[in-house]
């Protein structure tokens, strides 16, 4: 295999070093290098910025996303030092309330407005009409399938639980590939959509399928934190949904009751990247848009914290990156530690 060019290696090293800097220092370095990065917007000016984004969304998804990528909310005061402490949790929910404009978070906030009939044939990302957005999503889902069958050695009819399937795009990929999938979704409309979209592809069941049944799907309308399967699965999969979990530490602990001994947990397209604090609501434009407009929970996790959280709950962290320019195609895999 040919070695990567020296300039490519140096660029990657430079980005790694830059990401490790404190946010204020990082912005000054970027400005000095002619790459200032996103505009920093005070929380009090957020609604005016999001009104511009709303107008752009009515005309072009790409234009609106580009606008949101160009802004970030001014970082809050530093949180308490211990990210596992009760004061830190209170700080987190206070920041969520300030961004979302809601007094508190509830699962009811996770409802997604969409046209059901349109979503049957043209769900997100196809509904955006953006080849870029669609291509990135297809690429990310393809990476999940390659990792399941290649790096993890899980071939159909392996048993999987997929949390928060939403539109059901990855779900239909998995069941038509031949996996036995239990889809756990808190939004009843998404459950109905997933059942309807999958009915023409596989047999959708209301109870666990017989062992070895190829391409079976069970849709469960339940909160991910409370779900426990009738029998343990070979792997659990999160695709852009773990960051909606209101108690991620309890979720990580509970996954040992979901996945068979030695089985992995796949976190695909999740925001595990450098942050100005260990974990908490994200401050990028698209995340604050989602929290402010819909009340969705959009957490982010610094890699060092996520590794520590996994370790404390009996998991060992691995990272599988397709390439740096495709952040949605980066996957974190958790395997049970020897002590668990």
mmCIF file of C-alpha atoms in Angstrom:
data_model
loop_
_atom_site.group_PDB
_atom_site.id
_atom_site.type_symbol
_atom_site.label_atom_id
_atom_site.label_comp_id
_atom_site.label_asym_id
_atom_site.label_seq_id
_atom_site.Cartn_x
_atom_site.Cartn_y
_atom_site.Cartn_z
ATOM 1 C CA UNK A 1 0.000 0.000 0.000
ATOM 2 C CA UNK A 2 1.358 3.423 -0.941
ATOM 3 C CA UNK A 3 2.271 5.713 1.941
ATOM 4 C CA UNK A 4 0.263 8.950 2.288
ATOM 5 C CA UNK A 5 2.125 12.062 1.150
ATOM 6 C CA UNK A 6 4.075 13.919 3.824
ATOM 7 C CA UNK A 7 1.937 17.062 3.483
ATOM 8 C CA UNK A 8 -1.209 14.983 4.132
ATOM 9 C CA UNK A 9 0.277 13.617 7.351
ATOM 10 C CA UNK A 10 1.394 17.046 8.505
ATOM 11 C CA UNK A 11 -2.057 18.500 7.777
ATOM 12 C CA UNK A 12 -3.725 15.799 9.856
ATOM 13 C CA UNK A 13 -1.285 16.360 12.712
ATOM 14 C CA UNK A 14 -1.901 20.097 12.541
ATOM 15 C CA UNK A 15 -5.670 19.618 12.725
ATOM 16 C CA UNK A 16 -5.287 17.242 15.656
ATOM 17 C CA UNK A 17 -3.169 19.758 17.568
ATOM 18 C CA UNK A 18 -5.599 22.573 16.708
ATOM 19 C CA UNK A 19 -8.594 20.567 17.924
ATOM 20 C CA UNK A 20 -6.854 19.995 21.265
ATOM 21 C CA UNK A 21 -6.481 23.707 21.993
ATOM 22 C CA UNK A 22 -8.916 25.586 24.266
ATOM 23 C CA UNK A 23 -11.744 27.186 22.203
ATOM 24 C CA UNK A 24 -10.524 30.778 22.622
ATOM 25 C CA UNK A 25 -6.957 29.925 21.651
ATOM 26 C CA UNK A 26 -8.217 27.807 18.753
ATOM 27 C CA UNK A 27 -10.208 30.722 17.326
ATOM 28 C CA UNK A 28 -7.189 33.070 17.590
ATOM 29 C CA UNK A 29 -4.953 30.555 15.812
ATOM 30 C CA UNK A 30 -7.513 30.115 13.035
ATOM 31 C CA UNK A 31 -7.859 33.869 12.582
ATOM 32 C CA UNK A 32 -4.069 34.231 12.382
ATOM 33 C CA UNK A 33 -3.987 31.486 9.735
ATOM 34 C CA UNK A 34 -6.695 33.168 7.669
ATOM 35 C CA UNK A 35 -9.311 30.565 8.643
ATOM 36 C CA UNK A 36 -11.412 32.311 11.278
ATOM 37 C CA UNK A 37 -14.076 29.622 11.545
ATOM 38 C CA UNK A 38 -17.728 30.197 12.528
ATOM 39 C CA UNK A 39 -19.099 33.496 13.821
ATOM 40 C CA UNK A 40 -19.588 33.520 17.587
ATOM 41 C CA UNK A 41 -23.153 34.596 18.361
ATOM 42 C CA UNK A 42 -24.334 35.692 21.849
ATOM 43 C CA UNK A 43 -27.292 33.712 23.119
ATOM 44 C CA UNK A 44 -29.388 36.883 23.144
ATOM 45 C CA UNK A 45 -28.933 37.257 19.381
ATOM 46 C CA UNK A 46 -29.750 33.630 18.589
ATOM 47 C CA UNK A 47 -33.397 34.057 17.558
ATOM 48 C CA UNK A 48 -32.552 36.678 14.939
ATOM 49 C CA UNK A 49 -29.968 34.320 13.429
ATOM 50 C CA UNK A 50 -32.379 31.379 13.441
ATOM 51 C CA UNK A 51 -35.047 33.485 11.724
ATOM 52 C CA UNK A 52 -32.593 33.933 8.851
ATOM 53 C CA UNK A 53 -31.993 30.190 8.795
ATOM 54 C CA UNK A 54 -35.749 29.516 8.705
ATOM 55 C CA UNK A 55 -36.126 31.758 5.674
ATOM 56 C CA UNK A 56 -33.233 29.984 3.971
ATOM 57 C CA UNK A 57 -34.706 26.543 4.743
ATOM 58 C CA UNK A 58 -37.855 27.536 2.842
ATOM 59 C CA UNK A 59 -35.779 27.897 -0.304
ATOM 60 C CA UNK A 60 -32.679 25.714 -0.040
ATOM 61 C CA UNK A 61 -31.628 23.104 2.502
ATOM 62 C CA UNK A 62 -28.003 23.487 1.421
ATOM 63 C CA UNK A 63 -28.061 27.267 1.877
ATOM 64 C CA UNK A 64 -29.651 27.012 5.317
ATOM 65 C CA UNK A 65 -27.174 24.391 6.501
ATOM 66 C CA UNK A 66 -24.260 26.429 5.180
ATOM 67 C CA UNK A 67 -25.558 29.432 7.130
ATOM 68 C CA UNK A 68 -25.915 27.400 10.334
ATOM 69 C CA UNK A 69 -22.455 25.913 9.886
ATOM 70 C CA UNK A 70 -21.151 29.476 9.890
ATOM 71 C CA UNK A 71 -22.218 30.270 13.442
ATOM 72 C CA UNK A 72 -21.686 28.987 16.954
ATOM 73 C CA UNK A 73 -23.231 30.179 20.213
ATOM 74 C CA UNK A 74 -20.891 31.998 22.558
ATOM 75 C CA UNK A 75 -19.437 29.417 24.976
ATOM 76 C CA UNK A 76 -21.007 29.510 28.426
ATOM 77 C CA UNK A 77 -19.171 29.787 31.691
ATOM 78 C CA UNK A 78 -17.116 26.734 32.503
ATOM 79 C CA UNK A 79 -19.071 23.905 34.137
ATOM 80 C CA UNK A 80 -18.186 22.274 37.470
ATOM 81 C CA UNK A 81 -14.952 20.294 37.201
ATOM 82 C CA UNK A 82 -16.343 16.766 37.697
ATOM 83 C CA UNK A 83 -18.386 15.743 34.620
ATOM 84 C CA UNK A 84 -19.905 12.828 36.526
ATOM 85 C CA UNK A 85 -21.177 14.962 39.410
ATOM 86 C CA UNK A 86 -24.682 16.179 40.212
ATOM 87 C CA UNK A 87 -23.634 19.873 39.942
ATOM 88 C CA UNK A 88 -22.382 19.171 36.411
ATOM 89 C CA UNK A 89 -25.712 17.589 35.476
ATOM 90 C CA UNK A 90 -27.544 20.633 36.811
ATOM 91 C CA UNK A 91 -25.260 22.881 34.740
ATOM 92 C CA UNK A 92 -26.029 20.778 31.649
ATOM 93 C CA UNK A 93 -29.800 21.069 32.014
ATOM 94 C CA UNK A 94 -29.539 24.765 32.796
ATOM 95 C CA UNK A 95 -27.637 25.268 29.523
ATOM 96 C CA UNK A 96 -30.228 23.197 27.638
ATOM 97 C CA UNK A 97 -33.013 25.375 29.056
ATOM 98 C CA UNK A 98 -31.186 28.556 28.103
ATOM 99 C CA UNK A 99 -30.672 27.379 24.513
ATOM 100 C CA UNK A 100 -34.046 25.702 23.984
ATOM 101 C CA UNK A 101 -36.109 28.349 25.783
ATOM 102 C CA UNK A 102 -37.918 25.583 27.664
ATOM 103 C CA UNK A 103 -38.018 25.183 31.441
ATOM 104 C CA UNK A 104 -37.041 21.523 31.253
ATOM 105 C CA UNK A 105 -36.539 18.584 28.919
ATOM 106 C CA UNK A 106 -39.032 15.786 28.345
ATOM 107 C CA UNK A 107 -39.339 12.879 25.933
ATOM 108 C CA UNK A 108 -42.322 14.653 24.378
ATOM 109 C CA UNK A 109 -39.858 17.141 22.907
ATOM 110 C CA UNK A 110 -38.475 14.433 20.629
ATOM 111 C CA UNK A 111 -41.526 14.404 18.345
ATOM 112 C CA UNK A 112 -40.608 15.264 14.746
ATOM 113 C CA UNK A 113 -42.980 17.170 12.460
ATOM 114 C CA UNK A 114 -43.218 15.628 8.973
ATOM 115 C CA UNK A 115 -45.688 14.833 6.209
ATOM 116 C CA UNK A 116 -46.445 11.135 6.634
ATOM 117 C CA UNK A 117 -47.575 10.432 3.058
ATOM 118 C CA UNK A 118 -44.579 12.202 1.561
ATOM 119 C CA UNK A 119 -42.206 10.418 3.921
ATOM 120 C CA UNK A 120 -43.467 7.034 2.728
ATOM 121 C CA UNK A 121 -41.755 7.539 -0.622
ATOM 122 C CA UNK A 122 -39.365 10.450 -0.033
ATOM 123 C CA UNK A 123 -38.190 10.613 3.581
ATOM 124 C CA UNK A 124 -35.152 12.513 4.794
ATOM 125 C CA UNK A 125 -32.506 12.875 3.363
ATOM 126 C CA UNK A 126 -34.141 12.541 -0.080
ATOM 127 C CA UNK A 127 -36.717 15.157 0.871
ATOM 128 C CA UNK A 128 -33.946 17.772 0.998
ATOM 129 C CA UNK A 129 -33.268 17.462 -2.732
ATOM 130 C CA UNK A 130 -29.571 17.943 -1.904
ATOM 131 C CA UNK A 131 -27.205 15.464 -3.592
ATOM 132 C CA UNK A 132 -24.558 16.410 -1.010
ATOM 133 C CA UNK A 133 -26.735 15.648 2.030
ATOM 134 C CA UNK A 134 -28.106 12.466 0.456
ATOM 135 C CA UNK A 135 -24.635 11.292 -0.549
ATOM 136 C CA UNK A 136 -23.200 11.866 2.920
ATOM 137 C CA UNK A 137 -26.014 9.888 4.516
ATOM 138 C CA UNK A 138 -25.644 6.994 2.064
ATOM 139 C CA UNK A 139 -21.902 6.941 2.657
ATOM 140 C CA UNK A 140 -22.322 6.872 6.430
ATOM 141 C CA UNK A 141 -24.843 4.024 6.331
ATOM 142 C CA UNK A 142 -22.627 2.054 3.964
ATOM 143 C CA UNK A 143 -19.795 2.410 6.477
ATOM 144 C CA UNK A 144 -22.027 0.904 9.192
ATOM 145 C CA UNK A 145 -22.819 -2.117 7.019
ATOM 146 C CA UNK A 146 -19.160 -2.628 6.065
ATOM 147 C CA UNK A 147 -18.115 -2.460 9.713
ATOM 148 C CA UNK A 148 -20.808 -4.882 10.879
ATOM 149 C CA UNK A 149 -19.865 -7.541 8.351
ATOM 150 C CA UNK A 150 -16.149 -6.827 8.182
ATOM 151 C CA UNK A 151 -14.578 -5.418 11.320
ATOM 152 C CA UNK A 152 -17.167 -6.918 13.691
ATOM 153 C CA UNK A 153 -17.834 -10.163 11.813
ATOM 154 C CA UNK A 154 -21.604 -9.903 12.265
ATOM 155 C CA UNK A 155 -23.303 -11.411 9.229
ATOM 156 C CA UNK A 156 -27.039 -12.035 8.631
ATOM 157 C CA UNK A 157 -29.086 -13.317 10.315
ATOM 158 C CA UNK A 158 -27.337 -11.796 13.347
ATOM 159 C CA UNK A 159 -29.702 -10.218 15.881
ATOM 160 C CA UNK A 160 -29.456 -6.438 16.231
ATOM 161 C CA UNK A 161 -31.262 -3.770 18.202
ATOM 162 C CA UNK A 162 -31.316 -0.347 16.552
ATOM 163 C CA UNK A 163 -32.128 2.557 18.834
ATOM 164 C CA UNK A 164 -33.873 5.674 17.558
ATOM 165 C CA UNK A 165 -34.269 4.626 13.906
ATOM 166 C CA UNK A 166 -36.291 7.758 13.070
ATOM 167 C CA UNK A 167 -36.924 7.725 9.321
ATOM 168 C CA UNK A 168 -35.851 4.080 9.210
ATOM 169 C CA UNK A 169 -33.256 4.376 6.464
ATOM 170 C CA UNK A 170 -30.565 2.327 8.197
ATOM 171 C CA UNK A 171 -33.258 -0.043 9.474
ATOM 172 C CA UNK A 172 -34.401 -0.919 5.973
ATOM 173 C CA UNK A 173 -30.755 -1.333 4.940
ATOM 174 C CA UNK A 174 -30.240 -3.818 7.762
ATOM 175 C CA UNK A 175 -33.408 -5.884 7.360
ATOM 176 C CA UNK A 176 -33.136 -6.159 3.578
ATOM 177 C CA UNK A 177 -29.543 -7.290 4.063
ATOM 178 C CA UNK A 178 -30.965 -10.111 6.169
ATOM 179 C CA UNK A 179 -30.392 -9.035 9.773
ATOM 180 C CA UNK A 180 -32.972 -9.676 12.478
ATOM 181 C CA UNK A 181 -33.670 -6.160 13.776
ATOM 182 C CA UNK A 182 -35.568 -4.817 16.758
ATOM 183 C CA UNK A 183 -36.118 -1.093 16.218
ATOM 184 C CA UNK A 184 -36.716 0.895 19.422
ATOM 185 C CA UNK A 185 -38.316 4.283 18.704
ATOM 186 C CA UNK A 186 -39.932 6.718 21.151
ATOM 187 C CA UNK A 187 -41.918 8.677 18.521
ATOM 188 C CA UNK A 188 -45.117 6.746 17.607
ATOM 189 C CA UNK A 189 -45.355 8.449 14.189
ATOM 190 C CA UNK A 190 -41.862 7.280 13.331
ATOM 191 C CA UNK A 191 -42.886 3.770 14.428
ATOM 192 C CA UNK A 192 -45.846 3.891 12.031
ATOM 193 C CA UNK A 193 -43.646 5.236 9.241
ATOM 194 C CA UNK A 194 -41.028 2.532 9.755
ATOM 195 C CA UNK A 195 -43.673 -0.199 9.785
ATOM 196 C CA UNK A 196 -45.272 1.115 6.592
ATOM 197 C CA UNK A 197 -41.962 1.596 4.756
ATOM 198 C CA UNK A 198 -40.757 -1.881 5.696
ATOM 199 C CA UNK A 199 -43.976 -3.798 4.987
ATOM 200 C CA UNK A 200 -43.185 -4.203 1.295
ATOM 201 C CA UNK A 201 -39.622 -5.353 2.041
ATOM 202 C CA UNK A 202 -39.811 -7.759 4.978
ATOM 203 C CA UNK A 203 -42.266 -9.307 7.368
ATOM 204 C CA UNK A 204 -42.870 -6.787 10.158
ATOM 205 C CA UNK A 205 -43.689 -8.604 13.362
ATOM 206 C CA UNK A 206 -45.155 -7.545 16.686
ATOM 207 C CA UNK A 207 -43.246 -10.245 18.601
ATOM 208 C CA UNK A 208 -39.693 -11.634 18.449
ATOM 209 C CA UNK A 209 -39.156 -13.694 15.289
ATOM 210 C CA UNK A 210 -38.215 -17.346 15.311
ATOM 211 C CA UNK A 211 -34.468 -17.938 15.689
ATOM 212 C CA UNK A 212 -32.732 -17.671 12.334
ATOM 213 C CA UNK A 213 -35.603 -15.926 10.545
ATOM 214 C CA UNK A 214 -33.962 -13.854 7.817
ATOM 215 C CA UNK A 215 -34.771 -10.180 7.425
ATOM 216 C CA UNK A 216 -37.210 -9.931 10.319
ATOM 217 C CA UNK A 217 -38.195 -6.604 11.910
ATOM 218 C CA UNK A 218 -39.864 -5.851 15.237
ATOM 219 C CA UNK A 219 -40.808 -2.217 15.896
ATOM 220 C CA UNK A 220 -41.053 -1.224 19.578
ATOM 221 C CA UNK A 221 -42.543 2.125 20.631
ATOM 222 C CA UNK A 222 -40.524 2.699 23.805
ATOM 223 C CA UNK A 223 -37.899 4.924 25.383
ATOM 224 C CA UNK A 224 -34.380 3.603 24.785
ATOM 225 C CA UNK A 225 -33.569 3.821 28.493
ATOM 226 C CA UNK A 226 -36.360 1.485 29.569
ATOM 227 C CA UNK A 227 -36.193 -1.082 26.741
ATOM 228 C CA UNK A 228 -34.972 -4.604 27.507
ATOM 229 C CA UNK A 229 -35.221 -7.370 24.880
ATOM 230 C CA UNK A 230 -36.725 -10.810 25.518
ATOM 231 C CA UNK A 231 -33.342 -12.279 24.589
ATOM 232 C CA UNK A 232 -30.009 -10.585 24.245
ATOM 233 C CA UNK A 233 -28.894 -9.436 20.821
ATOM 234 C CA UNK A 234 -25.570 -9.802 19.017
ATOM 235 C CA UNK A 235 -25.029 -6.028 18.792
ATOM 236 C CA UNK A 236 -26.702 -2.705 19.524
ATOM 237 C CA UNK A 237 -26.617 0.109 16.964
ATOM 238 C CA UNK A 238 -27.099 3.847 17.467
ATOM 239 C CA UNK A 239 -27.224 5.955 14.307
ATOM 240 C CA UNK A 240 -27.400 9.685 15.064
ATOM 241 C CA UNK A 241 -29.572 9.105 18.148
ATOM 242 C CA UNK A 242 -27.451 8.390 21.253
ATOM 243 C CA UNK A 243 -26.986 12.141 21.753
ATOM 244 C CA UNK A 244 -30.754 12.404 22.384
ATOM 245 C CA UNK A 245 -30.496 10.172 25.468
ATOM 246 C CA UNK A 246 -31.362 12.060 28.652
ATOM 247 C CA UNK A 247 -29.181 9.816 30.843
ATOM 248 C CA UNK A 248 -26.364 8.467 28.705
ATOM 249 C CA UNK A 249 -24.469 7.033 31.696
ATOM 250 C CA UNK A 250 -27.468 4.881 32.693
ATOM 251 C CA UNK A 251 -27.870 3.903 29.046
ATOM 252 C CA UNK A 252 -24.282 2.675 28.863
ATOM 253 C CA UNK A 253 -24.754 0.641 32.035
ATOM 254 C CA UNK A 254 -28.031 -0.845 30.812
ATOM 255 C CA UNK A 255 -26.600 -1.983 27.484
ATOM 256 C CA UNK A 256 -24.930 -4.905 29.272
ATOM 257 C CA UNK A 257 -28.449 -6.316 29.731
ATOM 258 C CA UNK A 258 -29.226 -5.849 26.045
ATOM 259 C CA UNK A 259 -26.143 -7.177 24.240
ATOM 260 C CA UNK A 260 -24.885 -10.745 24.619
ATOM 261 C CA UNK A 261 -21.603 -11.292 26.487
ATOM 262 C CA UNK A 262 -18.782 -10.065 24.262
ATOM 263 C CA UNK A 263 -21.159 -8.315 21.881
ATOM 264 C CA UNK A 264 -20.364 -4.779 20.640
ATOM 265 C CA UNK A 265 -22.247 -1.495 20.688
ATOM 266 C CA UNK A 266 -21.968 0.672 17.566
ATOM 267 C CA UNK A 267 -22.233 4.478 17.827
ATOM 268 C CA UNK A 268 -22.483 5.771 14.244
ATOM 269 C CA UNK A 269 -22.661 9.431 13.264
ATOM 270 C CA UNK A 270 -22.599 10.471 16.918
ATOM 271 C CA UNK A 271 -20.978 13.769 18.030
ATOM 272 C CA UNK A 272 -17.888 12.382 19.759
ATOM 273 C CA UNK A 273 -15.405 15.140 18.960
ATOM 274 C CA UNK A 274 -13.427 17.884 20.733
ATOM 275 C CA UNK A 275 -15.625 20.191 22.808
ATOM 276 C CA UNK A 276 -14.994 23.164 25.130
ATOM 277 C CA UNK A 277 -16.323 21.017 28.015
ATOM 278 C CA UNK A 278 -16.519 17.233 28.625
ATOM 279 C CA UNK A 279 -20.140 16.799 27.546
ATOM 280 C CA UNK A 280 -23.334 18.784 27.261
ATOM 281 C CA UNK A 281 -25.545 20.612 24.767
ATOM 282 C CA UNK A 282 -23.702 21.408 21.552
ATOM 283 C CA UNK A 283 -23.233 25.024 20.517
ATOM 284 C CA UNK A 284 -22.981 24.674 16.729
ATOM 285 C CA UNK A 285 -25.624 26.327 14.569
ATOM 286 C CA UNK A 286 -27.555 23.219 13.528
ATOM 287 C CA UNK A 287 -27.688 21.869 17.084
ATOM 288 C CA UNK A 288 -28.949 25.109 18.611
ATOM 289 C CA UNK A 289 -31.472 25.379 15.753
ATOM 290 C CA UNK A 290 -32.833 21.919 16.659
ATOM 291 C CA UNK A 291 -32.971 22.642 20.386
ATOM 292 C CA UNK A 292 -34.512 26.107 19.993
ATOM 293 C CA UNK A 293 -37.078 25.229 17.317
ATOM 294 C CA UNK A 294 -38.092 21.723 18.395
ATOM 295 C CA UNK A 295 -36.784 21.179 21.919
ATOM 296 C CA UNK A 296 -34.718 18.164 20.839
ATOM 297 C CA UNK A 297 -31.807 17.176 23.034
ATOM 298 C CA UNK A 298 -28.512 17.584 21.139
ATOM 299 C CA UNK A 299 -25.674 16.498 23.378
ATOM 300 C CA UNK A 300 -22.029 16.266 22.410
ATOM 301 C CA UNK A 301 -19.197 14.286 23.990
ATOM 302 C CA UNK A 302 -15.523 15.106 24.091
ATOM 303 C CA UNK A 303 -13.581 11.928 23.098
ATOM 304 C CA UNK A 304 -11.597 11.853 26.353
ATOM 305 C CA UNK A 305 -14.815 12.045 28.386
ATOM 306 C CA UNK A 306 -16.617 9.458 26.241
ATOM 307 C CA UNK A 307 -13.748 7.018 26.637
ATOM 308 C CA UNK A 308 -13.847 7.573 30.419
ATOM 309 C CA UNK A 309 -17.651 7.165 30.568
ATOM 310 C CA UNK A 310 -17.396 3.892 28.648
ATOM 311 C CA UNK A 311 -14.610 2.677 30.907
ATOM 312 C CA UNK A 312 -16.614 3.464 34.054
ATOM 313 C CA UNK A 313 -19.566 1.476 32.708
ATOM 314 C CA UNK A 314 -17.559 -1.576 31.636
ATOM 315 C CA UNK A 315 -16.750 -0.845 27.991
ATOM 316 C CA UNK A 316 -13.608 -0.342 25.916
ATOM 317 C CA UNK A 317 -13.704 2.281 23.139
ATOM 318 C CA UNK A 318 -12.515 1.870 19.543
ATOM 319 C CA UNK A 319 -12.743 4.480 16.756
ATOM 320 C CA UNK A 320 -13.351 3.626 13.106
ATOM 321 C CA UNK A 321 -13.005 6.605 10.788
ATOM 322 C CA UNK A 322 -13.829 6.405 7.077
ATOM 323 C CA UNK A 323 -12.070 9.686 6.399
ATOM 324 C CA UNK A 324 -11.799 13.052 8.121
ATOM 325 C CA UNK A 325 -13.939 14.846 5.530
ATOM 326 C CA UNK A 326 -16.892 12.542 6.271
ATOM 327 C CA UNK A 327 -17.713 13.115 9.978
ATOM 328 C CA UNK A 328 -21.027 11.259 9.717
ATOM 329 C CA UNK A 329 -19.087 8.158 8.672
ATOM 330 C CA UNK A 330 -17.013 8.067 11.867
ATOM 331 C CA UNK A 331 -17.989 5.207 14.152
ATOM 332 C CA UNK A 332 -17.205 4.498 17.791
ATOM 333 C CA UNK A 333 -17.416 0.849 18.826
ATOM 334 C CA UNK A 334 -17.695 -0.169 22.476
ATOM 335 C CA UNK A 335 -16.742 -3.685 23.490
ATOM 336 C CA UNK A 336 -17.188 -5.156 26.977
ATOM 337 C CA UNK A 337 -14.081 -4.795 29.099
ATOM 338 C CA UNK A 338 -12.503 -7.851 30.675
ATOM 339 C CA UNK A 339 -13.761 -6.718 34.086
ATOM 340 C CA UNK A 340 -17.427 -6.390 33.049
#
